[in-house]
PDB file of C-alpha atoms in Angstrom:
ATOM      1  CA  MET A   1     -15.720 -64.238 -17.025  1.00 43.00           C
ATOM      2  CA  ASN A   2     -16.521 -63.024 -13.561  1.00 48.00           C
ATOM      3  CA  ARG A   3     -13.263 -61.141 -12.194  1.00 52.00           C
ATOM      4  CA  ASN A   4     -11.012 -62.412  -8.944  1.00 54.00           C
ATOM      5  CA  PRO A   5     -12.918 -61.901  -5.927  1.00 54.00           C
ATOM      6  CA  LYS A   6      -9.339 -60.493  -4.285  1.00 54.00           C
ATOM      7  CA  HIS A   7      -9.501 -57.926  -7.304  1.00 58.00           C
ATOM      8  CA  LEU A   8     -12.869 -56.981  -6.116  1.00 54.00           C
ATOM      9  CA  LEU A   9     -11.950 -56.593  -2.405  1.00 56.00           C
ATOM     10  CA  CYS A  10      -8.753 -54.618  -3.849  1.00 66.00           C
ATOM     11  CA  ASP A  11     -11.176 -52.454  -5.316  1.00 67.00           C
ATOM     12  CA  SER A  12     -13.222 -51.785  -2.700  1.00 73.00           C
ATOM     13  CA  ALA A  13     -10.639 -51.407  -0.466  1.00 72.00           C
ATOM     14  CA  LYS A  14      -9.361 -48.608  -2.671  1.00 77.00           C
ATOM     15  CA  ILE A  15     -12.683 -46.650  -3.076  1.00 78.00           C
ATOM     16  CA  TYR A  16     -13.066 -46.808   0.902  1.00 77.00           C
ATOM     17  CA  ILE A  17      -9.618 -45.202   1.359  1.00 81.00           C
ATOM     18  CA  GLU A  18     -10.497 -42.345  -1.134  1.00 84.00           C
ATOM     19  CA  ASN A  19     -13.728 -41.910   0.726  1.00 82.00           C
ATOM     20  CA  LEU A  20     -11.787 -42.176   4.233  1.00 83.00           C
ATOM     21  CA  ASN A  21      -9.562 -38.964   2.693  1.00 86.00           C
ATOM     22  CA  GLU A  22     -12.091 -37.078   1.204  1.00 85.00           C
ATOM     23  CA  ARG A  23     -13.966 -37.156   4.202  1.00 86.00           C
ATOM     24  CA  ARG A  24     -11.015 -35.915   6.358  1.00 88.00           C
ATOM     25  CA  THR A  25     -10.114 -33.608   4.224  1.00 87.00           C
ATOM     26  CA  TRP A  26     -13.984 -32.168   4.078  1.00 85.00           C
ATOM     27  CA  GLU A  27     -13.783 -32.475   7.956  1.00 86.00           C
ATOM     28  CA  ARG A  28     -10.712 -30.441   8.319  1.00 88.00           C
ATOM     29  CA  ALA A  29     -11.954 -27.720   5.526  1.00 84.00           C
ATOM     30  CA  ALA A  30     -15.322 -27.408   7.952  1.00 84.00           C
ATOM     31  CA  LEU A  31     -13.464 -27.224  11.102  1.00 84.00           C
ATOM     32  CA  LEU A  32     -11.193 -24.422   9.835  1.00 82.00           C
ATOM     33  CA  ASN A  33     -14.247 -22.836   8.346  1.00 84.00           C
ATOM     34  CA  THR A  34     -12.212 -20.358   5.780  1.00 84.00           C
ATOM     35  CA  GLY A  35     -12.592 -19.832   2.051  1.00 82.00           C
ATOM     36  CA  LYS A  36      -8.809 -20.918   1.773  1.00 88.00           C
ATOM     37  CA  SER A  37      -9.652 -24.520   3.542  1.00 85.00           C
ATOM     38  CA  TYR A  38     -12.978 -24.928   1.182  1.00 85.00           C
ATOM     39  CA  ALA A  39     -10.768 -23.942  -1.522  1.00 89.00           C
ATOM     40  CA  GLU A  40      -8.417 -26.370  -0.791  1.00 90.00           C
ATOM     41  CA  TYR A  41     -11.005 -29.103  -0.576  1.00 89.00           C
ATOM     42  CA  LEU A  42     -12.416 -28.278  -3.917  1.00 88.00           C
ATOM     43  CA  SER A  43      -9.195 -28.160  -5.658  1.00 89.00           C
ATOM     44  CA  LYS A  44      -8.784 -31.943  -4.685  1.00 89.00           C
ATOM     45  CA  TYR A  45     -12.282 -32.785  -4.831  1.00 89.00           C
ATOM     46  CA  PRO A  46     -14.191 -31.036  -7.547  1.00 89.00           C
ATOM     47  CA  SER A  47     -16.782 -33.350  -8.252  1.00 87.00           C
ATOM     48  CA  GLY A  48     -16.635 -34.796  -4.718  1.00 86.00           C
ATOM     49  CA  GLN A  49     -19.523 -36.001  -2.100  1.00 86.00           C
ATOM     50  CA  PHE A  50     -19.301 -32.891  -0.225  1.00 87.00           C
ATOM     51  CA  SER A  51     -18.626 -29.846  -3.408  1.00 86.00           C
ATOM     52  CA  ASP A  52     -21.852 -28.427  -3.533  1.00 88.00           C
ATOM     53  CA  SER A  53     -21.449 -27.583   0.267  1.00 83.00           C
ATOM     54  CA  ALA A  54     -18.093 -26.473  -0.135  1.00 85.00           C
ATOM     55  CA  GLU A  55     -18.737 -23.992  -2.724  1.00 88.00           C
ATOM     56  CA  ILE A  56     -21.993 -22.424  -0.605  1.00 87.00           C
ATOM     57  CA  ARG A  57     -19.757 -22.049   2.286  1.00 84.00           C
ATOM     58  CA  LYS A  58     -16.658 -20.638   0.332  1.00 84.00           C
ATOM     59  CA  SER A  59     -19.078 -18.469  -1.344  1.00 84.00           C
ATOM     60  CA  THR A  60     -20.998 -17.185   1.906  1.00 81.00           C
ATOM     61  CA  ILE A  61     -17.433 -16.869   3.314  1.00 78.00           C
ATOM     62  CA  ALA A  62     -16.617 -14.454   0.389  1.00 80.00           C
ATOM     63  CA  THR A  63     -19.770 -12.310   0.842  1.00 76.00           C
ATOM     64  CA  GLU A  64     -19.536 -11.815   4.579  1.00 74.00           C
ATOM     65  CA  ARG A  65     -15.956 -10.914   4.068  1.00 76.00           C
ATOM     66  CA  ALA A  66     -16.883  -8.063   1.529  1.00 71.00           C
ATOM     67  CA  LYS A  67     -19.629  -6.579   3.829  1.00 73.00           C
ATOM     68  CA  LEU A  68     -17.249  -6.588   6.532  1.00 68.00           C
ATOM     69  CA  ASN A  69     -14.801  -4.568   4.271  1.00 69.00           C
ATOM     70  CA  SER A  70     -17.042  -2.337   3.129  1.00 80.00           C
ATOM     71  CA  THR A  71     -18.487  -1.435   6.590  1.00 84.00           C
ATOM     72  CA  ALA A  72     -15.038  -0.825   8.216  1.00 85.00           C
ATOM     73  CA  GLU A  73     -14.006   1.323   5.218  1.00 88.00           C
ATOM     74  CA  LYS A  74     -17.300   3.088   5.335  1.00 88.00           C
ATOM     75  CA  ASN A  75     -16.569   3.379   9.569  1.00 89.00           C
ATOM     76  CA  GLU A  76     -13.153   5.187   8.559  1.00 90.00           C
ATOM     77  CA  TRP A  77     -14.187   7.125   5.820  1.00 92.00           C
ATOM     78  CA  THR A  78     -16.676   8.818   8.498  1.00 91.00           C
ATOM     79  CA  THR A  79     -14.199   9.184  10.736  1.00 91.00           C
ATOM     80  CA  ALA A  80     -11.320  10.788   8.347  1.00 89.00           C
ATOM     81  CA  LYS A  81     -14.280  13.260   7.349  1.00 89.00           C
ATOM     82  CA  GLN A  82     -15.306  14.070  11.046  1.00 88.00           C
ATOM     83  CA  GLN A  83     -11.186  14.685  11.189  1.00 86.00           C
ATOM     84  CA  HIS A  84     -10.902  16.695   7.893  1.00 88.00           C
ATOM     85  CA  THR A  85      -7.109  16.880   7.915  1.00 85.00           C
ATOM     86  CA  VAL A  86      -5.175  16.035   5.117  1.00 83.00           C
ATOM     87  CA  ILE A  87      -3.152  13.576   7.203  1.00 82.00           C
ATOM     88  CA  ALA A  88      -6.529  11.805   8.080  1.00 86.00           C
ATOM     89  CA  TYR A  89      -6.939  11.650   4.172  1.00 88.00           C
ATOM     90  CA  SER A  90      -4.040  10.562   3.446  1.00 86.00           C
ATOM     91  CA  ASP A  91      -3.857   7.500   5.727  1.00 86.00           C
ATOM     92  CA  PHE A  92      -7.292   6.751   4.552  1.00 89.00           C
ATOM     93  CA  LEU A  93      -5.703   6.416   0.981  1.00 88.00           C
ATOM     94  CA  MET A  94      -2.896   3.988   2.246  1.00 86.00           C
ATOM     95  CA  LYS A  95      -5.610   1.542   3.648  1.00 85.00           C
ATOM     96  CA  TYR A  96      -8.200   1.796   0.554  1.00 87.00           C
ATOM     97  CA  PRO A  97      -6.215   3.460  -2.456  1.00 86.00           C
ATOM     98  CA  ALA A  98      -8.420   1.974  -4.920  1.00 83.00           C
ATOM     99  CA  GLY A  99     -11.589   1.953  -2.347  1.00 85.00           C
ATOM    100  CA  THR A 100     -15.193   3.645  -3.037  1.00 86.00           C
ATOM    101  CA  TYR A 101     -14.032   6.689  -1.428  1.00 88.00           C
ATOM    102  CA  ALA A 102     -10.284   7.425  -2.706  1.00 89.00           C
ATOM    103  CA  GLU A 103     -10.923   9.779  -5.470  1.00 90.00           C
ATOM    104  CA  ALA A 104     -13.000  11.580  -2.991  1.00 90.00           C
ATOM    105  CA  ALA A 105     -10.583  11.621  -0.576  1.00 90.00           C
ATOM    106  CA  LYS A 106      -7.800  12.999  -2.922  1.00 89.00           C
ATOM    107  CA  LEU A 107     -10.184  16.038  -3.838  1.00 89.00           C
ATOM    108  CA  LEU A 108     -10.477  16.855  -0.384  1.00 89.00           C
ATOM    109  CA  ILE A 109      -6.823  16.725   0.175  1.00 87.00           C
ATOM    110  CA  ALA A 110      -6.289  18.939  -2.596  1.00 85.00           C
ATOM    111  CA  GLU A 111      -9.057  21.312  -1.631  1.00 86.00           C
ATOM    112  CA  LEU A 112      -7.155  21.610   1.909  1.00 84.00           C
ATOM    113  CA  GLU A 113      -3.817  22.119   0.488  1.00 78.00           C
ATOM    114  CA  ARG A 114      -5.443  24.989  -1.863  1.00 78.00           C
ATOM    115  CA  GLU A 115      -7.157  26.782   1.159  1.00 76.00           C
ATOM    116  CA  ALA A 116      -3.716  26.542   3.076  1.00 70.00           C
ATOM    117  CA  LYS A 117      -1.665  28.268   0.192  1.00 66.00           C
ATOM    118  CA  GLU A 118      -4.381  30.908   0.043  1.00 64.00           C
ATOM    119  CA  GLY A 119      -4.139  31.379   3.598  1.00 56.00           C
ATOM    120  CA  LEU A 120      -0.208  31.585   3.261  1.00 50.00           C
ATOM    121  CA  LYS A 121      -0.636  34.384   0.622  1.00 48.00           C
ATOM    122  CA  VAL A 122       2.693  33.313  -0.799  1.00 48.00           C
ATOM    123  CA  VAL A 123       3.623  36.055  -2.929  1.00 42.00           C
ATOM    124  CA  SER A 124       7.441  34.822  -4.178  1.00 48.00           C
ATOM    125  CA  ASN A 125       7.874  31.967  -6.552  1.00 70.00           C
ATOM    126  CA  VAL A 126       7.999  27.971  -4.996  1.00 83.00           C
ATOM    127  CA  THR A 127      11.830  27.233  -5.940  1.00 91.00           C
ATOM    128  CA  ALA A 128      12.663  23.817  -6.357  1.00 93.00           C
ATOM    129  CA  GLU A 129      14.482  23.587  -3.177  1.00 94.00           C
ATOM    130  CA  ASP A 130      11.346  24.380  -1.481  1.00 93.00           C
ATOM    131  CA  VAL A 131       9.535  21.742  -3.259  1.00 93.00           C
ATOM    132  CA  VAL A 132      12.143  18.737  -1.940  1.00 96.00           C
ATOM    133  CA  LYS A 133      11.946  20.461   1.448  1.00 95.00           C
ATOM    134  CA  GLY A 134       8.358  20.263   1.295  1.00 93.00           C
ATOM    135  CA  PHE A 135       8.282  16.816  -0.078  1.00 94.00           C
ATOM    136  CA  ILE A 136      10.388  15.471   3.153  1.00 94.00           C
ATOM    137  CA  ILE A 137       7.879  17.267   5.337  1.00 93.00           C
ATOM    138  CA  ASP A 138       5.130  15.576   3.833  1.00 91.00           C
ATOM    139  CA  ILE A 139       6.788  12.094   4.277  1.00 90.00           C
ATOM    140  CA  GLY A 140       7.604  13.042   7.608  1.00 90.00           C
ATOM    141  CA  LYS A 141       3.930  13.982   8.503  1.00 88.00           C
ATOM    142  CA  ARG A 142       2.632  10.915   6.408  1.00 87.00           C
ATOM    143  CA  ASN A 143       0.918  13.458   3.816  1.00 86.00           C
ATOM    144  CA  TYR A 144       1.859  11.218   1.545  1.00 86.00           C
ATOM    145  CA  TYR A 145      -0.416  12.119  -1.239  1.00 86.00           C
ATOM    146  CA  SER A 146       0.749  15.565  -0.886  1.00 86.00           C
ATOM    147  CA  ALA A 147       3.923  14.656  -0.948  1.00 88.00           C
ATOM    148  CA  TYR A 148       3.193  12.375  -4.361  1.00 89.00           C
ATOM    149  CA  MET A 149       1.616  15.488  -5.775  1.00 88.00           C
ATOM    150  CA  ARG A 150       4.937  16.873  -6.314  1.00 91.00           C
ATOM    151  CA  THR A 151       6.520  14.316  -8.211  1.00 92.00           C
ATOM    152  CA  ARG A 152       6.186  13.217 -11.555  1.00 90.00           C
ATOM    153  CA  ASN A 153       8.068  10.075 -11.835  1.00 84.00           C
ATOM    154  CA  SER A 154       7.123   7.263 -13.825  1.00 78.00           C
ATOM    155  CA  TYR A 155       8.886   4.581 -11.697  1.00 78.00           C
ATOM    156  CA  TRP A 156       6.446   5.385  -9.222  1.00 75.00           C
ATOM    157  CA  ALA A 157       3.693   4.706 -11.376  1.00 70.00           C
ATOM    158  CA  ASP A 158       0.951   5.838  -9.465  1.00 81.00           C
ATOM    159  CA  TYR A 159      -0.111   6.838  -5.707  1.00 82.00           C
ATOM    160  CA  GLU A 160      -0.915   3.009  -4.569  1.00 82.00           C
ATOM    161  CA  SER A 161       2.581   2.333  -5.602  1.00 81.00           C
ATOM    162  CA  PHE A 162       4.167   5.647  -4.284  1.00 84.00           C
ATOM    163  CA  SER A 163       2.685   4.897  -0.666  1.00 82.00           C
ATOM    164  CA  SER A 164       3.317   1.399  -0.126  1.00 81.00           C
ATOM    165  CA  THR A 165       5.337   0.169   2.081  1.00 74.00           C
ATOM    166  CA  ASP A 166       8.023  -0.765  -0.464  1.00 78.00           C
ATOM    167  CA  LEU A 167       8.325   3.175  -0.905  1.00 81.00           C
ATOM    168  CA  TYR A 168       7.563   5.589   1.257  1.00 84.00           C
ATOM    169  CA  GLY A 169       4.595   4.243   2.785  1.00 80.00           C
ATOM    170  CA  SER A 170       7.458   3.051   5.316  1.00 83.00           C
ATOM    171  CA  ILE A 171       9.025   6.225   6.179  1.00 86.00           C
ATOM    172  CA  SER A 172       7.538   8.959   9.048  1.00 87.00           C
ATOM    173  CA  ASN A 173       9.012  11.536  11.295  1.00 90.00           C
ATOM    174  CA  THR A 174      12.100  13.244   9.123  1.00 93.00           C
ATOM    175  CA  THR A 175      14.349  16.225  10.005  1.00 94.00           C
ATOM    176  CA  ILE A 176      16.389  17.838   7.347  1.00 95.00           C
ATOM    177  CA  ASN A 177      19.725  18.487   8.381  1.00 95.00           C
ATOM    178  CA  THR A 178      21.392  20.105   5.297  1.00 95.00           C
ATOM    179  CA  ILE A 179      19.558  20.909   2.006  1.00 96.00           C
ATOM    180  CA  ARG A 180      20.768  22.902  -0.857  1.00 96.00           C
ATOM    181  CA  THR A 181      20.609  23.234  -4.715  1.00 96.00           C
ATOM    182  CA  ALA A 182      23.115  21.578  -6.405  1.00 95.00           C
ATOM    183  CA  SER A 183      22.567  23.095  -9.873  1.00 95.00           C
ATOM    184  CA  GLU A 184      19.767  24.774 -11.674  1.00 94.00           C
ATOM    185  CA  THR A 185      18.727  25.858 -15.249  1.00 94.00           C
ATOM    186  CA  GLU A 186      15.525  27.379 -16.253  1.00 91.00           C
ATOM    187  CA  ASN A 187      13.667  24.117 -16.558  1.00 93.00           C
ATOM    188  CA  THR A 188      15.866  21.590 -14.307  1.00 96.00           C
ATOM    189  CA  ALA A 189      17.406  21.319 -10.967  1.00 96.00           C
ATOM    190  CA  THR A 190      19.427  19.275  -8.820  1.00 97.00           C
ATOM    191  CA  VAL A 191      18.417  19.468  -4.948  1.00 97.00           C
ATOM    192  CA  TRP A 192      20.978  17.808  -2.433  1.00 97.00           C
ATOM    193  CA  THR A 193      19.781  16.491   1.022  1.00 97.00           C
ATOM    194  CA  ASP A 194      21.023  14.973   4.133  1.00 96.00           C
ATOM    195  CA  TYR A 195      17.971  14.517   6.272  1.00 96.00           C
ATOM    196  CA  VAL A 196      17.057  11.589   9.390  1.00 94.00           C
ATOM    197  CA  ALA A 197      13.778   9.749   9.231  1.00 93.00           C
ATOM    198  CA  THR A 198      12.319   6.791  10.862  1.00 90.00           C
ATOM    199  CA  GLU A 199      11.891   3.704   8.719  1.00 87.00           C
ATOM    200  CA  ALA A 200       9.110   1.222   9.801  1.00 79.00           C
ATOM    201  CA  GLU A 201      11.365  -2.126  10.058  1.00 81.00           C
ATOM    202  CA  THR A 202      14.794  -0.554  10.981  1.00 83.00           C
ATOM    203  CA  GLY A 203      14.218   2.535  13.280  1.00 85.00           C
ATOM    204  CA  ASP A 204      15.826   6.024  12.487  1.00 90.00           C
ATOM    205  CA  LEU A 205      18.316   6.264   9.741  1.00 91.00           C
ATOM    206  CA  GLY A 206      20.109   8.852   7.780  1.00 92.00           C
ATOM    207  CA  PHE A 207      19.651   9.181   3.959  1.00 93.00           C
ATOM    208  CA  LYS A 208      21.450  11.316   1.698  1.00 95.00           C
ATOM    209  CA  GLN A 209      19.447  11.834  -1.649  1.00 95.00           C
ATOM    210  CA  SER A 210      19.985  13.980  -4.362  1.00 96.00           C
ATOM    211  CA  PHE A 211      16.671  14.734  -6.099  1.00 96.00           C
ATOM    212  CA  GLN A 212      15.925  15.975 -10.182  1.00 97.00           C
ATOM    213  CA  LEU A 213      13.387  18.443 -10.753  1.00 96.00           C
ATOM    214  CA  ASN A 214      11.739  20.108 -14.146  1.00 95.00           C
ATOM    215  CA  LYS A 215       9.565  22.548 -14.290  1.00 92.00           C
ATOM    216  CA  ILE A 216       6.245  21.327 -15.863  1.00 88.00           C
ATOM    217  CA  ASN A 217       3.548  23.445 -16.768  1.00 83.00           C
ATOM    218  CA  GLY A 218       5.310  26.391 -14.798  1.00 84.00           C
ATOM    219  CA  GLU A 219       5.596  24.489 -11.360  1.00 87.00           C
ATOM    220  CA  TRP A 220       8.473  22.814 -10.250  1.00 92.00           C
ATOM    221  CA  LYS A 221       8.154  19.104  -9.896  1.00 94.00           C
ATOM    222  CA  ILE A 222      10.343  16.032  -8.659  1.00 95.00           C
ATOM    223  CA  THR A 223      11.395  13.438 -11.702  1.00 94.00           C
ATOM    224  CA  SER A 224      13.735  11.069 -10.091  1.00 94.00           C
ATOM    225  CA  VAL A 225      15.474  10.385  -6.914  1.00 94.00           C
ATOM    226  CA  LYS A 226      19.140   8.948  -6.027  1.00 94.00           C
ATOM    227  CA  LEU A 227      20.098   7.947  -2.798  1.00 92.00           C
ATOM    228  CA  GLU A 228      23.844   8.610  -2.464  1.00 93.00           C
ATOM    229  CA  GLU A 229      23.805   6.987   1.047  1.00 92.00           C
ATOM    230  CA  LYS A 230      21.742   5.453   3.813  1.00 90.00           C
ATOM    231  CA  TYR A 231      23.598   5.559   7.196  1.00 90.00           C
ATOM    232  CA  THR A 232      23.185   4.317  10.746  1.00 88.00           C
ATOM    233  CA  LEU A 233      22.672   7.392  13.167  1.00 81.00           C
ATOM    234  CA  GLY A 234      25.503   7.682  15.766  1.00 63.00           C
ATOM    235  CA  VAL A 235      28.124   6.080  13.161  1.00 52.00           C
ATOM    236  CA  PRO A 236      30.379   8.933  12.143  1.00 46.00           C
ATOM    237  CA  GLN A 237      30.379   9.977   8.676  1.00 52.00           C
ATOM    238  CA  GLU A 238      33.064  10.438   5.950  1.00 52.00           C
TER     239      GLU A 238
END
């Protein structure tokens, strides 16, 4: 039995509308010409009439982006090596914590710090208070990797987490107001600090913190930090 002509007309109209919607989605994706726009088209029409073209264009964009990222990283690494400072290598690590040259940057930071220590010819033992003071100064100078190496805190997990803007990567320009050792035993110590720092989003703020340290392999390491108070400058403190 032949189908009702009205039904055939409805089916044709439905197909026409579906094709029109797909074409509009494709035209929008092509106009934006981004990996995301082609991915959105493919999620709606995985077997659509333009799916092959969408896959090719999405892949091409991804390849070109990878090339650009690789070139940018290489250029910044070249600049960091030319400057050859702890700050330059630390800044590089902030941008490319898992990059091609990340391990080399860490090794060069360690080498520069070792040379600096040898140049100072420090005779006395480094105290827990010295470690905390160095930590705060390093953060202020954006020597994040150097600061990280003064710690052994599982909460921070790794350097990438430590230097992220969620933690210390948003802090710079530190000035220590007060620092004192609250308590100390042979292998543990508590150091109390009051310092001013610049936060990326909020500007200058005051921080009162207590640092817990443990002696690990003969060296003091920061194992935890407790924020006692964060205060706005200019507001009288109790």
